[in-house]
Coordinates of N, CA and C in Angstrom, one line a residue:
M1 N 10.3 14.2 6.9 CA 9.5 13.3 7.7 C 9.2 12.0 6.9
K2 N 9.1 10.9 7.6 CA 8.8 9.7 7.0 C 7.3 9.6 6.7
K3 N 7.0 9.0 5.5 CA 5.6 8.8 5.1 C 5.2 7.4 5.2
I4 N 4.0 7.1 5.4 CA 3.4 5.8 5.4 C 2.2 5.8 4.5
A5 N 2.2 4.9 3.6 CA 1.1 4.9 2.6 C 0.0 4.0 3.2
Y6 N -1.2 4.2 2.7 CA -2.3 3.3 3.0 C -3.3 3.3 1.8
F7 N -4.0 2.2 1.7 CA -5.1 2.1 0.8 C -6.2 1.3 1.4
D8 N -7.4 1.8 1.3 CA -8.6 1.1 1.8 C -9.7 1.6 0.9
A9 N -10.8 0.8 1.0 CA -12.0 1.1 0.3 C -12.9 2.1 1.1
G10 N -12.6 2.4 2.3 CA -13.4 3.3 3.1 C -12.5 4.3 3.8
I11 N -12.8 4.5 5.1 CA -12.1 5.4 5.9 C -11.6 4.7 7.2
I12 N -11.1 3.6 7.0 CA -10.7 2.7 8.1 C -9.4 3.1 8.7
T13 N -8.4 3.4 7.9 CA -7.0 3.6 8.3 C -7.0 4.8 9.3
P14 N -6.4 4.6 10.5 CA -6.4 5.6 11.5 C -5.3 6.6 11.3
E15 N -5.5 7.6 10.5 CA -4.5 8.7 10.2 C -4.0 9.3 11.5
E16 N -4.9 9.4 12.5 CA -4.5 10.0 13.8 C -3.4 9.2 14.4
I17 N -3.4 7.9 14.4 CA -2.4 7.1 15.0 C -1.1 7.3 14.2
L18 N -1.2 7.4 12.9 CA 0.0 7.6 12.1 C 0.7 8.9 12.4
I19 N -0.1 9.9 12.5 CA 0.4 11.3 12.8 C 1.0 11.3 14.2
A20 N 0.4 10.6 15.2 CA 0.9 10.5 16.5 C 2.3 9.7 16.5
A21 N 2.5 9.0 15.5 CA 3.8 8.2 15.4 C 4.8 9.1 14.6
D22 N 4.5 10.4 14.4 CA 5.3 11.3 13.6 C 5.5 10.8 12.2
L23 N 4.5 10.2 11.6 CA 4.5 9.8 10.2 C 3.5 10.6 9.4
V24 N 3.7 10.8 8.2 CA 2.8 11.5 7.3 C 2.0 10.5 6.5
P25 N 0.7 10.4 6.8 CA -0.2 9.4 6.1 C -0.4 9.9 4.6
I26 N -0.2 8.9 3.7 CA -0.4 9.2 2.3 C -1.4 8.2 1.7
R27 N -2.5 8.6 1.3 CA -3.5 7.7 0.8 C -3.1 7.4 -0.7
L28 N -3.0 6.1 -1.0 CA -2.7 5.8 -2.4 C -4.0 5.8 -3.2
L29 N -3.9 6.5 -4.3 CA -5.1 6.6 -5.2 C -4.7 6.0 -6.5
G30 N -5.7 5.7 -7.3 CA -5.4 5.2 -8.7 C -4.7 6.3 -9.5
N31 N -3.9 5.8 -10.4 CA -3.2 6.7 -11.4 C -3.5 6.3 -12.8
P32 N -4.4 7.1 -13.4 CA -4.8 6.7 -14.8 C -3.7 6.8 -15.8
N33 N -2.6 7.4 -15.5 CA -1.5 7.6 -16.4 C -0.5 6.5 -16.5
I34 N -0.7 5.4 -15.8 CA 0.2 4.3 -15.9 C -0.6 3.0 -16.3
G35 N 0.1 2.1 -16.9 CA -0.5 0.9 -17.3 C -0.5 -0.1 -16.1
I36 N -0.9 -1.3 -16.2 CA -1.0 -2.2 -15.1 C -0.3 -3.5 -15.5
D37 N 0.7 -3.5 -16.4 CA 1.3 -4.7 -16.9 C 2.0 -5.5 -15.8
K38 N 2.8 -4.9 -15.0 CA 3.4 -5.6 -13.9 C 2.4 -6.3 -12.9
A39 N 1.4 -5.5 -12.6 CA 0.4 -6.0 -11.7 C -0.4 -7.2 -12.3
N40 N -0.6 -7.1 -13.6 CA -1.3 -8.2 -14.3 C -0.5 -9.5 -14.3
E41 N 0.8 -9.4 -14.0 CA 1.6 -10.7 -13.9 C 1.3 -11.4 -12.6
H42 N 0.7 -10.7 -11.6 CA 0.5 -11.2 -10.3 C -1.0 -11.3 -9.9
I43 N -1.9 -10.6 -10.6 CA -3.3 -10.5 -10.2 C -4.1 -10.9 -11.4
P44 N -5.1 -11.7 -11.2 CA -6.0 -12.1 -12.3 C -6.9 -10.9 -12.7
P45 N -7.3 -10.9 -14.0 CA -8.1 -9.8 -14.5 C -9.4 -9.6 -13.8
T46 N -9.8 -10.6 -13.0 CA -11.1 -10.4 -12.3 C -11.0 -9.4 -11.1
H47 N -9.8 -9.1 -10.7 CA -9.6 -8.1 -9.6 C -9.8 -6.7 -10.2
C48 N -10.3 -5.9 -9.4 CA -10.6 -4.5 -10.0 C -9.4 -3.8 -10.4
V49 N -9.6 -2.9 -11.4 CA -8.5 -2.1 -12.0 C -7.9 -1.2 -10.9
W50 N -8.7 -0.7 -10.0 CA -8.1 0.2 -8.9 C -7.1 -0.6 -8.1
A51 N -7.4 -1.8 -7.7 CA -6.5 -2.6 -6.9 C -5.2 -2.9 -7.6
R52 N -5.4 -3.3 -8.9 CA -4.2 -3.6 -9.7 C -3.4 -2.3 -10.0
N53 N -4.0 -1.2 -10.1 CA -3.3 0.0 -10.4 C -2.4 0.4 -9.1
I54 N -3.0 0.2 -8.0 CA -2.3 0.5 -6.7 C -1.0 -0.4 -6.6
L55 N -1.2 -1.7 -6.9 CA -0.1 -2.6 -6.9 C 0.9 -2.2 -7.9
E56 N 0.5 -1.8 -9.1 CA 1.4 -1.4 -10.2 C 2.3 -0.3 -9.7
Q57 N 1.7 0.7 -9.1 CA 2.5 1.8 -8.5 C 3.5 1.4 -7.5
A58 N 3.1 0.4 -6.7 CA 4.1 -0.1 -5.7 C 5.2 -0.9 -6.3
I59 N 4.9 -1.7 -7.2 CA 5.9 -2.5 -7.9 C 6.9 -1.6 -8.6
K60 N 6.4 -0.6 -9.3 CA 7.3 0.4 -10.0 C 8.1 1.3 -9.0
G61 N 7.6 1.4 -7.8 CA 8.4 2.1 -6.8 C 7.6 3.4 -6.4
L62 N 7.3 3.4 -5.1 CA 6.6 4.5 -4.5 C 7.6 5.6 -4.2
D63 N 7.2 6.7 -3.7 CA 8.0 7.8 -3.3 C 9.1 7.3 -2.3
S64 N 10.3 7.7 -2.4 CA 11.4 7.1 -1.6 C 11.2 7.4 -0.1
D65 N 10.4 8.5 0.2 CA 10.1 8.8 1.6 C 9.1 7.9 2.2
I66 N 8.4 7.1 1.4 CA 7.3 6.2 1.9 C 8.1 4.9 2.5
K67 N 7.9 4.7 3.8 CA 8.6 3.7 4.5 C 7.7 2.5 4.8
G68 N 6.5 2.5 4.5 CA 5.6 1.4 4.8 C 4.2 1.6 4.2
V69 N 3.4 0.6 4.4 CA 2.0 0.6 3.9 C 1.1 -0.1 4.8
I70 N -0.1 0.4 4.9 CA -1.1 -0.2 5.7 C -2.3 -0.5 4.7
V71 N -2.7 -1.8 4.7 CA -3.8 -2.2 3.9 C -4.9 -2.6 4.8
T72 N -6.1 -2.1 4.5 CA -7.2 -2.5 5.4 C -8.1 -3.5 4.7
H73 N -8.8 -4.2 5.5 CA -9.8 -5.2 5.0 C -10.8 -4.4 4.3
G74 N -11.0 -4.7 3.0 CA -12.0 -4.1 2.2 C -12.8 -5.1 1.4
C75 N -12.3 -5.3 0.2 CA -12.9 -6.3 -0.6 C -12.0 -7.5 -0.8
D76 N -12.5 -8.6 -1.4 CA -11.6 -9.8 -1.6 C -10.4 -9.4 -2.3
C77 N -10.4 -8.5 -3.3 CA -9.3 -8.1 -4.1 C -8.2 -7.6 -3.1
T78 N -8.5 -6.6 -2.3 CA -7.5 -6.0 -1.5 C -7.0 -6.9 -0.4
N79 N -7.9 -7.8 0.1 CA -7.5 -8.7 1.1 C -6.4 -9.7 0.6
R80 N -6.6 -10.2 -0.6 CA -5.7 -11.1 -1.2 C -4.5 -10.4 -1.7
E81 N -4.6 -9.2 -2.1 CA -3.5 -8.5 -2.7 C -2.4 -8.2 -1.7
F82 N -2.8 -8.1 -0.4 CA -1.8 -7.9 0.6 C -0.7 -8.9 0.6
D83 N -1.1 -10.2 0.3 CA -0.1 -11.3 0.3 C 0.9 -11.0 -0.9
I84 N 0.3 -10.5 -2.0 CA 1.2 -10.2 -3.2 C 2.1 -9.0 -2.8
W85 N 1.7 -8.1 -2.1 CA 2.5 -7.0 -1.7 C 3.7 -7.5 -0.9
L86 N 3.4 -8.4 0.0 CA 4.5 -9.0 0.9 C 5.6 -9.6 0.0
E87 N 5.2 -10.2 -1.1 CA 6.2 -10.9 -2.0 C 6.8 -10.0 -3.0
C88 N 6.1 -8.9 -3.5 CA 6.6 -8.2 -4.6 C 7.0 -6.7 -4.3
V89 N 6.7 -6.2 -3.2 CA 7.0 -4.8 -2.9 C 8.0 -4.7 -1.8
D90 N 9.0 -3.9 -2.0 CA 10.1 -3.7 -1.1 C 9.9 -2.5 -0.2
L91 N 9.2 -2.7 1.0 CA 9.0 -1.7 2.0 C 9.4 -2.2 3.3
D92 N 9.8 -1.3 4.2 CA 10.3 -1.8 5.5 C 9.1 -2.2 6.4
F93 N 7.9 -1.7 6.2 CA 6.8 -2.0 7.1 C 5.5 -2.2 6.3
M94 N 4.9 -3.3 6.6 CA 3.6 -3.6 6.0 C 2.7 -4.2 7.0
F95 N 1.4 -3.7 7.1 CA 0.5 -4.1 8.1 C -0.9 -4.3 7.5
F96 N -1.5 -5.4 7.8 CA -2.9 -5.6 7.3 C -3.8 -5.3 8.5
L97 N -4.7 -4.3 8.4 CA -5.6 -3.9 9.4 C -7.0 -4.5 9.1
N98 N -7.4 -5.4 10.0 CA -8.7 -6.0 9.8 C -9.8 -5.0 10.2
A99 N -10.8 -4.9 9.5 CA -11.9 -4.0 9.8 C -13.1 -4.9 10.0
P100 N -13.8 -4.8 11.2 CA -15.0 -5.6 11.4 C -16.1 -5.3 10.4
L101 N -16.8 -6.4 10.1 CA -17.9 -6.2 9.2 C -19.3 -6.1 10.0
K102 N -19.2 -6.4 11.3 CA -20.4 -6.2 12.1 C -20.1 -5.1 13.2
R103 N -21.2 -4.6 13.7 CA -21.1 -3.6 14.8 C -21.7 -4.3 16.1
D104 N -20.9 -5.1 16.7 CA -21.3 -5.7 18.0 C -20.0 -5.6 18.9
K105 N -20.2 -6.1 20.2 CA -19.2 -6.0 21.2 C -18.0 -6.9 20.8
T106 N -18.2 -8.1 20.2 CA -17.1 -8.9 19.8 C -16.3 -8.3 18.7
S107 N -17.0 -7.7 17.8 CA -16.3 -7.0 16.6 C -15.4 -5.8 17.2
L108 N -16.0 -5.1 18.1 CA -15.3 -3.9 18.6 C -14.1 -4.4 19.4
K109 N -14.2 -5.4 20.2 CA -13.0 -5.9 20.9 C -11.9 -6.4 19.9
F110 N -12.3 -7.0 18.9 CA -11.4 -7.5 17.8 C -10.7 -6.3 17.2
F111 N -11.5 -5.2 16.8 CA -10.9 -4.1 16.2 C -10.0 -3.3 17.1
V112 N -10.3 -3.2 18.3 CA -9.5 -2.5 19.3 C -8.1 -3.3 19.5
K113 N -8.2 -4.6 19.5 CA -7.0 -5.4 19.6 C -6.1 -5.2 18.4
D114 N -6.7 -5.1 17.2 CA -5.9 -4.9 16.0 C -5.3 -3.5 16.0
M115 N -6.0 -2.5 16.5 CA -5.5 -1.1 16.6 C -4.3 -1.1 17.5
K116 N -4.4 -1.8 18.6 CA -3.3 -1.8 19.6 C -2.1 -2.5 19.0
E117 N -2.4 -3.5 18.2 CA -1.3 -4.2 17.5 C -0.6 -3.3 16.5
L118 N -1.4 -2.5 15.8 CA -0.8 -1.5 14.9 C 0.1 -0.5 15.6
I119 N -0.4 0.0 16.7 CA 0.4 0.9 17.5 C 1.7 0.3 17.9
T120 N 1.6 -1.0 18.4 CA 2.9 -1.7 18.9 C 3.8 -1.9 17.7
Q121 N 3.3 -2.3 16.5 CA 4.2 -2.5 15.4 C 4.8 -1.2 14.9
L122 N 4.0 -0.1 14.9 CA 4.6 1.2 14.5 C 5.7 1.7 15.5
E123 N 5.4 1.5 16.8 CA 6.4 1.9 17.8 C 7.7 1.1 17.6
E124 N 7.6 -0.2 17.4 CA 8.8 -1.0 17.2 C 9.5 -0.8 15.9
N125 N 8.8 -0.6 14.8 CA 9.4 -0.5 13.5 C 10.0 0.9 13.3
F126 N 9.4 1.9 13.9 CA 9.8 3.3 13.6 C 10.4 3.9 14.8
N127 N 10.6 3.2 15.9 CA 11.3 3.6 17.1 C 10.7 4.9 17.6
V128 N 9.4 4.9 17.8 CA 8.6 6.0 18.3 C 7.8 5.6 19.5
S129 N 7.3 6.6 20.2 CA 6.4 6.4 21.3 C 5.0 7.0 21.0
I130 N 4.0 6.2 20.9 CA 2.7 6.8 20.6 C 1.9 6.9 21.9
T131 N 1.8 8.1 22.4 CA 1.1 8.3 23.7 C -0.3 8.7 23.5
N132 N -1.1 8.6 24.5 CA -2.5 9.1 24.5 C -2.5 10.6 24.2
E133 N -1.6 11.3 24.7 CA -1.5 12.8 24.5 C -1.3 13.1 23.0
K134 N -0.4 12.3 22.4 CA -0.1 12.5 20.9 C -1.3 12.1 20.1
I135 N -2.0 11.1 20.5 CA -3.2 10.7 19.8 C -4.3 11.7 19.9
I136 N -4.5 12.3 21.1 CA -5.5 13.4 21.3 C -5.2 14.6 20.4
E137 N -3.9 15.0 20.4 CA -3.5 16.1 19.5 C -3.7 15.8 18.1
S138 N -3.4 14.6 17.7 CA -3.7 14.2 16.3 C -5.1 14.2 15.9
I139 N -6.0 13.8 16.8 CA -7.4 13.8 16.6 C -7.9 15.2 16.4
K140 N -7.4 16.1 17.2 CA -7.8 17.6 17.1 C -7.3 18.1 15.7
L141 N -6.1 17.8 15.3 CA -5.6 18.2 14.0 C -6.5 17.7 12.9
M142 N -6.7 16.4 12.9 CA -7.5 15.8 11.8 C -9.0 16.3 11.8
N143 N -9.5 16.6 13.0 CA -10.9 17.1 13.0 C -10.9 18.5 12.4
K144 N -9.8 19.3 12.7 CA -9.7 20.7 12.1 C -9.6 20.5 10.6
I145 N -8.8 19.6 10.1 CA -8.6 19.4 8.6 C -9.9 19.0 8.0
R146 N -10.6 18.1 8.6 CA -11.9 17.6 8.1 C -12.9 18.7 8.0
N147 N -13.0 19.5 9.1 CA -13.9 20.6 9.1 C -13.6 21.6 7.9
L148 N -12.3 21.9 7.7 CA -11.9 22.8 6.6 C -12.2 22.2 5.3
L149 N -12.0 20.9 5.1 CA -12.4 20.3 3.9 C -13.9 20.3 3.6
K150 N -14.6 20.2 4.7 CA -16.1 20.2 4.6 C -16.5 21.6 4.1
E151 N -15.9 22.7 4.7 CA -16.2 24.0 4.3 C -15.9 24.2 2.8
I152 N -14.7 23.8 2.4 CA -14.3 23.9 1.0 C -15.3 23.1 0.1
S153 N -15.7 22.0 0.5 CA -16.6 21.1 -0.2 C -17.9 21.8 -0.5
E154 N -18.3 22.7 0.4 CA -19.6 23.4 0.2 C -19.6 24.3 -1.0
Y155 N -18.4 24.7 -1.4 CA -18.3 25.5 -2.6 C -18.6 24.7 -3.9
R156 N -18.5 23.4 -3.8 CA -18.8 22.5 -4.9 C -20.3 22.6 -5.2
S157 N -21.1 22.6 -4.1 CA -22.6 22.6 -4.3 C -23.1 23.9 -4.9
K158 N -22.3 25.0 -4.7 CA -22.6 26.3 -5.2 C -22.0 26.5 -6.6
M159 N -21.3 25.5 -7.1 CA -20.7 25.5 -8.4 C -19.6 26.5 -8.5
I160 N -19.0 26.9 -7.3 CA -17.9 27.8 -7.3 C -16.6 27.0 -7.5
L161 N -16.6 25.8 -7.1 CA -15.4 24.9 -7.2 C -15.8 23.6 -7.8
K162 N -15.1 23.2 -8.8 CA -15.4 22.0 -9.5 C -14.8 20.8 -8.7
G163 N -15.5 19.6 -8.9 CA -15.0 18.4 -8.2 C -13.5 18.1 -8.5
S164 N -13.1 18.3 -9.7 CA -11.7 18.1 -10.1 C -10.8 19.0 -9.4
E165 N -11.2 20.2 -9.1 CA -10.4 21.2 -8.4 C -10.3 20.8 -6.9
F166 N -11.4 20.3 -6.4 CA -11.4 19.9 -5.0 C -10.5 18.7 -4.7
H167 N -10.5 17.8 -5.6 CA -9.6 16.6 -5.5 C -8.3 16.8 -6.0

């Protein structure tokens, strides 16, 4: 299966839509075992280490099954970094998902429009059909996964499972 990577500072990226597109969502995390030399050539040191580390991983080459990336509006670092990805990273698909900063009707309309554009771009670029039925099934799957993760997480509070084992 094709994978699509994403990185965001929150939980904005709609994994359910990616799954409905028959893609495997992969969240990019920082890797403390690599340097950030290549990223430092493109990003000033004022950008956070996490953002530079993610770019470093991408420049060095992500998993060959990863066919695209979605970057969500987070901080100024990640917002500006998307432009650098467009220039420096060789992926078939890149999408910047705007996340509203307010919770009002205008922001919701804007976000829905951006989500619809994401669906259109995924359908066109990966030659798939994302139906409402597929989205509903993906929502059910992700809700089940989240509930199971919540159950496992409860073992952390009882000191049965360490945080490092959970992640």
